[in-house]
C-alpha cells in the first residue's frame, strides 16, 4: 500500500490508507505499507500504525531519499495498491514509475490518470465523445478574458485545473470577486478553470471493473450539504458530519439507467481501468451534466465510492478483493502479450 505523497491531499490519502489497511483480509494478504512524506521521502516499516501516525520507528523504518530503493522493494510485491490522491500520485506519475519498473498495480493507467486529473482535457475528450459537460474557460496566465468569462453567467466556479478535494475552489457570485478567486486557485495550479454553475442536484456514480473485464455501474449517490455550505467544499467533504449521502438517490428508473450508461461511457472514453467515480450535476433536476471524474476517489469508510458499492451489496473487503484481483488479471494479460511478442 503506497500512500501519503507530496500533494495537498496528503492527509486525505493517509485516511484512505487507514481504511484500506483495516479492511484487507489478513488471511489473504501480507501487506507492506509505504508512506511517501510531503517532502518526497519514501518510508517502509513492519509496523503500519507507525507509518500512519507519521512517527519514525528508528531502525525499524527504511528511508529512501531517491526512488531506487523503493522500486527495489516494490518489485518484490505481487501487486501495488497506490492509495494516493492528487498530484504525484493520481495524475499518472507513480503509474509511470510502476509501468517502467514492470510492477502490477491497482487502478488506472498513465494516460487515464493524467487526463482524469486535468479537468480541461477531461472535458475535451468527453465532449468529443458526445458526453455532456459544463461550459468553461481555461486560464493559462493571470489575464482574465472577461468578455468570454461573462458569457458563462453568474455564478461561476473557479478551480485549479489539476487538483482534487475541492482545494482552491471558489464559488463566485459577483464579478468583483473573480480576481481573488483566480488568485486562490492559481496558488494550487498554474492552470485555472472558470466553469458555469450548473443548478441542480449533485449525484455521484462509481464504475468498477471485474477481473473478466466486465464493467458495473453502482447505484447513484446524491450529495446534500448542510446549511452554511454554498457547495460541496473541503469542509463539507471531510469535516461536516451533517453532509448527507442518499444511496440510492431518489431518481426515476430511466434517469438512473441513463446515468449508469453515461458513467460506463465515461470510463471507456477515458480508457480507464479498475475503478472510476464520476460526479454529475442534474441540470433542472433531470438533465445529466458531467462535472468531474476521480481516477482514485476517496477510500475512507465514509467516502462516496465505498459507500456506493456497499449499497450495491459489496462490502469494503469484497471491493478491495475485486480491485486487487482485477489488477493481477490485467498484469497476467500483459505478461502473456509480452511473451507472445518475444516469440
Protein backbone atom coordinates (compact mmCIF):
# COMPACT_ATOMS: atom_id res chain seq x y z
CA UNK A 1 0.00 0.00 0.00
CA UNK A 2 1.62 3.27 -1.12
CA UNK A 3 0.07 6.38 0.42
CA UNK A 4 0.68 9.94 1.60
CA UNK A 5 2.50 11.76 -1.16
CA UNK A 6 3.60 15.28 -1.98
CA UNK A 7 0.21 16.76 -2.88
CA UNK A 8 -2.11 18.93 -0.81
CA UNK A 9 -4.22 15.81 -0.33
CA UNK A 10 -1.58 14.03 1.76
CA UNK A 11 -3.75 13.68 4.86
CA UNK A 12 -6.76 12.57 2.82
CA UNK A 13 -4.55 9.82 1.39
CA UNK A 14 -3.45 8.75 4.86
CA UNK A 15 -7.09 8.41 5.97
CA UNK A 16 -7.89 6.41 2.82
CA UNK A 17 -4.93 4.12 3.51
CA UNK A 18 -6.11 3.60 7.10
CA UNK A 19 -9.43 2.31 5.78
CA UNK A 20 -7.83 0.12 3.12
CA UNK A 21 -5.44 -1.43 5.64
CA UNK A 22 -8.29 -2.00 8.10
CA UNK A 23 -10.42 -3.77 5.50
CA UNK A 24 -7.90 -6.02 3.76
CA UNK A 25 -8.36 -9.62 4.83
CA UNK A 26 -5.17 -10.60 6.73
CA UNK A 27 -5.76 -14.25 5.84
CA UNK A 28 -5.44 -13.38 2.14
CA UNK A 29 -2.87 -10.58 2.07
CA UNK A 30 0.51 -9.80 3.53
CA UNK A 31 0.57 -6.01 3.48
CA UNK A 32 3.63 -3.76 3.37
CA UNK A 33 2.70 -0.09 3.98
CA UNK A 34 4.86 2.52 2.24
CA UNK A 35 4.34 6.17 3.14
CA UNK A 36 5.62 8.97 0.93
CA UNK A 37 6.22 12.03 3.08
CA UNK A 38 5.18 15.54 1.96
CA UNK A 39 8.85 16.16 1.14
CA UNK A 40 9.09 13.07 -1.06
CA UNK A 41 10.89 10.62 1.25
CA UNK A 42 9.66 7.04 0.97
CA UNK A 43 9.31 5.12 4.27
CA UNK A 44 8.52 1.49 4.90
CA UNK A 45 8.03 -0.23 8.25
CA UNK A 46 6.90 -3.56 9.56
CA UNK A 47 4.50 -1.62 11.77
CA UNK A 48 1.90 0.10 9.58
CA UNK A 49 0.46 2.03 12.52
CA UNK A 50 3.75 3.87 13.00
CA UNK A 51 3.69 4.98 9.38
CA UNK A 52 0.05 6.00 9.56
CA UNK A 53 0.89 8.20 12.53
CA UNK A 54 3.90 9.59 10.69
CA UNK A 55 6.21 8.56 13.57
CA UNK A 56 9.73 7.38 12.85
CA UNK A 57 10.36 3.90 14.25
CA UNK A 58 14.12 4.19 14.45
CA UNK A 59 15.96 1.33 12.77
CA UNK A 60 12.61 -0.38 12.01
CA UNK A 61 11.97 2.20 9.31
CA UNK A 62 13.76 2.14 5.97
CA UNK A 63 14.10 5.53 4.28
CA UNK A 64 14.77 6.29 0.63
CA UNK A 65 15.55 9.83 -0.45
CA UNK A 66 15.61 8.53 -4.02
CA UNK A 67 13.10 6.13 -5.50
CA UNK A 68 15.64 3.43 -6.36
CA UNK A 69 15.37 1.63 -3.02
CA UNK A 70 11.60 1.96 -3.02
CA UNK A 71 11.31 0.47 -6.51
CA UNK A 72 13.53 -2.46 -5.46
CA UNK A 73 11.10 -3.18 -2.63
CA UNK A 74 8.01 -2.74 -4.80
CA UNK A 75 9.42 -5.20 -7.35
CA UNK A 76 9.18 -7.92 -4.68
CA UNK A 77 5.42 -7.37 -4.32
CA UNK A 78 2.68 -9.26 -6.19
CA UNK A 79 0.72 -6.04 -6.63
CA UNK A 80 0.99 -2.39 -5.54
CA UNK A 81 -2.08 -0.51 -4.34
CA UNK A 82 -1.41 3.23 -4.85
CA UNK A 83 -3.76 4.87 -2.34
CA UNK A 84 -2.73 8.35 -3.47
CA UNK A 85 -4.79 11.42 -4.27
CA UNK A 86 -3.83 14.48 -6.28
CA UNK A 87 -0.50 15.43 -7.83
CA UNK A 88 2.38 12.93 -7.86
CA UNK A 89 0.01 10.04 -7.32
CA UNK A 90 -3.35 10.26 -9.01
CA UNK A 91 -2.01 12.10 -12.06
CA UNK A 92 -0.11 9.32 -13.81
CA UNK A 93 3.30 9.99 -12.26
CA UNK A 94 3.52 7.00 -9.93
CA UNK A 95 1.74 4.90 -12.55
CA UNK A 96 4.56 5.76 -14.97
CA UNK A 97 7.14 4.64 -12.40
CA UNK A 98 5.33 1.34 -11.82
CA UNK A 99 4.91 0.75 -15.56
CA UNK A 100 8.59 1.35 -16.28
CA UNK A 101 9.55 -0.99 -13.44
CA UNK A 102 7.08 -3.64 -14.63
CA UNK A 103 5.20 -3.69 -11.30
CA UNK A 104 1.49 -4.69 -11.31
CA UNK A 105 -0.74 -2.09 -9.65
CA UNK A 106 -4.36 -1.36 -8.80
CA UNK A 107 -6.36 1.18 -10.75
CA UNK A 108 -5.98 3.44 -13.72
CA UNK A 109 -3.02 3.61 -16.06
CA UNK A 110 -0.79 6.51 -17.04
CA UNK A 111 -2.94 8.21 -19.68
CA UNK A 112 -6.30 7.81 -17.93
CA UNK A 113 -4.79 9.08 -14.66
CA UNK A 114 -3.15 12.10 -16.31
CA UNK A 115 -6.22 13.04 -18.35
CA UNK A 116 -8.62 12.42 -15.46
CA UNK A 117 -6.59 14.74 -13.24
CA UNK A 118 -6.69 17.57 -15.77
CA UNK A 119 -10.21 19.00 -15.92
CA UNK A 120 -9.54 20.81 -19.20
CA UNK A 121 -8.57 17.65 -21.08
CA UNK A 122 -11.21 15.53 -19.38
CA UNK A 123 -13.85 17.92 -20.72
CA UNK A 124 -12.38 17.99 -24.21
CA UNK A 125 -12.27 14.20 -24.54
CA UNK A 126 -15.74 13.65 -23.10
CA UNK A 127 -17.26 16.41 -25.23
CA UNK A 128 -15.62 14.93 -28.34
CA UNK A 129 -17.36 11.65 -27.50
CA UNK A 130 -20.73 13.39 -27.28
CA UNK A 131 -20.98 13.38 -23.48
CA UNK A 132 -22.46 16.43 -21.70
CA UNK A 133 -20.04 18.68 -19.81
CA UNK A 134 -20.34 22.15 -18.29
CA UNK A 135 -19.13 25.16 -20.27
CA UNK A 136 -15.85 26.65 -19.07
CA UNK A 137 -12.96 28.99 -19.79
CA UNK A 138 -9.35 27.93 -19.16
CA UNK A 139 -6.74 30.40 -17.93
CA UNK A 140 -3.06 29.71 -18.61
CA UNK A 141 -1.95 33.06 -17.18
CA UNK A 142 -3.21 35.71 -14.76
CA UNK A 143 -5.03 37.53 -17.57
CA UNK A 144 -8.80 37.01 -17.40
CA UNK A 145 -10.73 37.30 -20.70
CA UNK A 146 -13.74 38.96 -19.08
CA UNK A 147 -15.91 39.05 -22.20
CA UNK A 148 -15.56 35.28 -22.60
CA UNK A 149 -15.95 34.58 -18.89
CA UNK A 150 -19.04 36.77 -18.53
CA UNK A 151 -20.65 34.70 -21.24
CA UNK A 152 -20.82 31.87 -18.68
CA UNK A 153 -23.15 33.93 -16.50
CA UNK A 154 -23.18 34.11 -12.72
CA UNK A 155 -22.48 32.30 -10.54
CA UNK A 156 -19.31 30.57 -11.73
CA UNK A 157 -16.93 28.15 -10.05
CA UNK A 158 -13.20 28.83 -10.14
CA UNK A 159 -10.99 25.74 -9.79
CA UNK A 160 -7.39 24.64 -10.11
CA UNK A 161 -7.43 22.56 -13.29
CA UNK A 162 -5.33 19.76 -11.76
CA UNK A 163 -6.32 19.28 -8.15
CA UNK A 164 -8.90 17.43 -6.09
CA UNK A 165 -10.81 17.50 -2.78
CA UNK A 166 -12.14 20.98 -3.71
CA UNK A 167 -8.82 22.51 -2.64
CA UNK A 168 -8.55 26.05 -4.05
CA UNK A 169 -12.14 26.05 -5.34
CA UNK A 170 -14.38 29.12 -5.00
CA UNK A 171 -17.96 29.94 -5.93
CA UNK A 172 -18.13 33.43 -7.43
CA UNK A 173 -21.43 35.30 -7.35
CA UNK A 174 -20.10 38.78 -8.14
CA UNK A 175 -17.61 39.60 -10.90
CA UNK A 176 -15.66 41.82 -8.50
CA UNK A 177 -14.76 38.67 -6.53
CA UNK A 178 -13.37 36.86 -9.57
CA UNK A 179 -9.72 38.05 -9.45
CA UNK A 180 -9.32 36.91 -5.84
CA UNK A 181 -10.86 33.53 -6.66
CA UNK A 182 -8.50 33.11 -9.62
CA UNK A 183 -5.53 34.03 -7.43
CA UNK A 184 -6.63 31.45 -4.84
CA UNK A 185 -6.87 28.70 -7.46
CA UNK A 186 -3.53 29.74 -9.00
CA UNK A 187 -1.82 29.08 -5.65
CA UNK A 188 -2.63 25.40 -6.23
CA UNK A 189 -2.15 25.12 -10.00
CA UNK A 190 -0.81 27.37 -12.74
CA UNK A 191 -3.79 26.41 -14.93
CA UNK A 192 -7.19 27.63 -13.71
CA UNK A 193 -10.68 26.66 -14.83
CA UNK A 194 -13.65 29.03 -14.69
CA UNK A 195 -16.82 27.00 -15.07
CA UNK A 196 -20.51 27.74 -15.38
CA UNK A 197 -22.59 26.81 -12.34
CA UNK A 198 -24.99 24.01 -13.19
CA UNK A 199 -28.04 24.49 -10.99
CA UNK A 200 -29.50 21.20 -9.92
CA UNK A 201 -28.91 18.08 -7.87
CA UNK A 202 -25.40 16.66 -7.35
CA UNK A 203 -25.13 12.91 -7.96
CA UNK A 204 -22.10 10.59 -8.00
CA UNK A 205 -21.73 7.20 -9.64
CA UNK A 206 -19.00 4.62 -9.35
CA UNK A 207 -17.77 2.22 -12.02
CA UNK A 208 -15.96 -0.99 -11.07
CA UNK A 209 -14.07 -3.32 -13.40
CA UNK A 210 -14.07 -7.04 -12.61
CA UNK A 211 -11.19 -9.43 -13.43
CA UNK A 212 -13.01 -10.72 -16.52
CA UNK A 213 -13.27 -7.16 -17.90
CA UNK A 214 -16.95 -6.70 -17.04
CA UNK A 215 -17.87 -3.12 -16.09
CA UNK A 216 -20.53 -2.40 -13.48
CA UNK A 217 -22.02 0.98 -12.52
CA UNK A 218 -23.23 1.22 -8.94
CA UNK A 219 -26.36 2.93 -7.65
CA UNK A 220 -26.41 6.74 -7.82
CA UNK A 221 -25.46 8.65 -4.68
CA UNK A 222 -26.93 12.11 -4.11
CA UNK A 223 -25.00 14.66 -2.04
CA UNK A 224 -26.88 17.08 0.19
CA UNK A 225 -24.76 19.61 2.06
CA UNK A 226 -25.81 21.28 5.27
CA UNK A 227 -26.70 24.95 5.64
CA UNK A 228 -23.59 27.10 5.70
CA UNK A 229 -22.03 25.48 2.63
CA UNK A 230 -22.71 27.01 -0.77
CA UNK A 231 -21.25 23.90 -2.44
CA UNK A 232 -19.60 20.56 -1.63
CA UNK A 233 -16.32 22.11 -0.45
CA UNK A 234 -13.42 20.59 1.52
CA UNK A 235 -15.09 21.09 4.89
CA UNK A 236 -18.37 19.59 3.68
CA UNK A 237 -16.46 16.59 2.31
CA UNK A 238 -14.22 15.82 5.26
CA UNK A 239 -15.27 17.80 8.33
CA UNK A 240 -19.03 18.39 8.43
CA UNK A 241 -20.90 15.35 9.74
CA UNK A 242 -24.17 16.96 8.64
CA UNK A 243 -23.39 16.26 4.96
CA UNK A 244 -25.86 13.62 3.76
CA UNK A 245 -25.33 10.92 1.13
CA UNK A 246 -28.58 9.43 -0.17
CA UNK A 247 -27.93 5.97 -1.64
CA UNK A 248 -29.63 5.08 -3.84
CA UNK A 249 -30.63 8.58 -4.88
CA UNK A 250 -34.36 9.03 -5.28
CA UNK A 251 -34.44 9.22 -9.06
CA UNK A 252 -36.76 7.82 -11.74
CA UNK A 253 -35.59 4.42 -13.01
CA UNK A 254 -34.98 5.73 -16.52
CA UNK A 255 -32.79 8.57 -15.23
CA UNK A 256 -30.79 6.17 -13.06
CA UNK A 257 -30.25 3.93 -16.10
CA UNK A 258 -29.11 6.92 -18.19
CA UNK A 259 -26.62 8.00 -15.51
CA UNK A 260 -25.23 4.47 -15.27
CA UNK A 261 -24.88 4.32 -19.05
CA UNK A 262 -23.09 7.68 -19.08
CA UNK A 263 -20.79 6.52 -16.25
CA UNK A 264 -19.67 3.44 -18.17
CA UNK A 265 -19.23 5.53 -21.34
CA UNK A 266 -17.00 7.97 -19.42
CA UNK A 267 -14.92 5.05 -18.12
CA UNK A 268 -14.45 3.72 -21.65
CA UNK A 269 -13.92 7.16 -23.22
CA UNK A 270 -11.02 7.94 -20.87
CA UNK A 271 -9.52 4.45 -21.20
CA UNK A 272 -9.89 3.72 -17.51
CA UNK A 273 -9.01 0.55 -15.61
CA UNK A 274 -10.17 -0.83 -12.29
CA UNK A 275 -12.29 1.99 -10.95
CA UNK A 276 -13.66 5.47 -11.53
CA UNK A 277 -16.02 7.84 -9.76
CA UNK A 278 -18.00 10.23 -11.94
CA UNK A 279 -19.58 13.34 -10.43
CA UNK A 280 -22.71 14.62 -12.17
CA UNK A 281 -24.99 17.59 -11.84
CA UNK A 282 -28.61 17.19 -12.86
CA UNK A 283 -29.46 20.46 -14.58
CA UNK A 284 -33.01 21.40 -13.54
CA UNK A 285 -33.07 18.07 -11.73
CA UNK A 286 -33.31 15.93 -14.87
CA UNK A 287 -30.52 16.63 -17.41
CA UNK A 288 -27.14 14.99 -16.57
CA UNK A 289 -24.00 17.11 -16.88
CA UNK A 290 -20.60 15.57 -16.08
CA UNK A 291 -18.82 17.72 -13.53
CA UNK A 292 -15.58 15.86 -12.76
CA UNK A 293 -14.04 12.39 -12.64
CA UNK A 294 -11.89 10.83 -9.94
CA UNK A 295 -9.47 8.14 -11.08
CA UNK A 296 -8.71 7.29 -7.46
CA UNK A 297 -11.53 8.64 -5.30
CA UNK A 298 -11.56 8.91 -1.52
CA UNK A 299 -11.34 5.49 0.11
CA UNK A 300 -12.31 6.00 3.73
CA UNK A 301 -15.29 4.02 5.02
CA UNK A 302 -17.31 7.26 4.81
CA UNK A 303 -16.24 8.13 1.24
CA UNK A 304 -18.69 8.03 -1.63
CA UNK A 305 -17.07 5.26 -3.68
CA UNK A 306 -17.02 2.55 -0.96
CA UNK A 307 -20.49 3.63 0.17
CA UNK A 308 -21.86 3.25 -3.37
CA UNK A 309 -20.64 -0.34 -3.56
CA UNK A 310 -21.77 -1.14 -0.03
CA UNK A 311 -25.26 -0.09 -1.10
CA UNK A 312 -24.88 -2.41 -4.10
CA UNK A 313 -24.16 -5.31 -1.74
CA UNK A 314 -20.36 -5.31 -1.99
CA UNK A 315 -18.57 -4.92 1.35
CA UNK A 316 -15.41 -2.86 1.65
CA UNK A 317 -13.39 -6.07 1.96
CA UNK A 318 -15.03 -7.56 -1.14
CA UNK A 319 -14.49 -4.31 -3.09
CA UNK A 320 -10.76 -4.43 -2.32
CA UNK A 321 -10.65 -8.08 -3.38
CA UNK A 322 -12.16 -7.18 -6.76
CA UNK A 323 -9.73 -4.29 -7.33
CA UNK A 324 -6.69 -6.39 -6.46
CA UNK A 325 -7.89 -9.39 -8.49
CA UNK A 326 -8.53 -7.14 -11.50
CA UNK A 327 -5.03 -5.64 -11.22
CA UNK A 328 -3.48 -9.11 -11.13
CA UNK A 329 -5.59 -10.33 -14.05
CA UNK A 330 -4.52 -7.35 -16.17
CA UNK A 331 -0.87 -7.92 -15.24
CA UNK A 332 -1.15 -11.56 -16.33
CA UNK A 333 -2.57 -10.49 -19.70
CA UNK A 334 0.34 -8.05 -20.20
CA UNK A 335 2.85 -10.82 -19.43
CA UNK A 336 1.16 -13.12 -21.95
CA UNK A 337 1.22 -10.39 -24.58
CA UNK A 338 4.89 -9.65 -23.91
CA UNK A 339 5.79 -13.33 -24.17
CA UNK A 340 3.85 -13.61 -27.42
CA UNK A 341 5.80 -10.69 -28.89
CA UNK A 342 9.02 -12.29 -27.71
CA UNK A 343 8.17 -15.49 -29.52
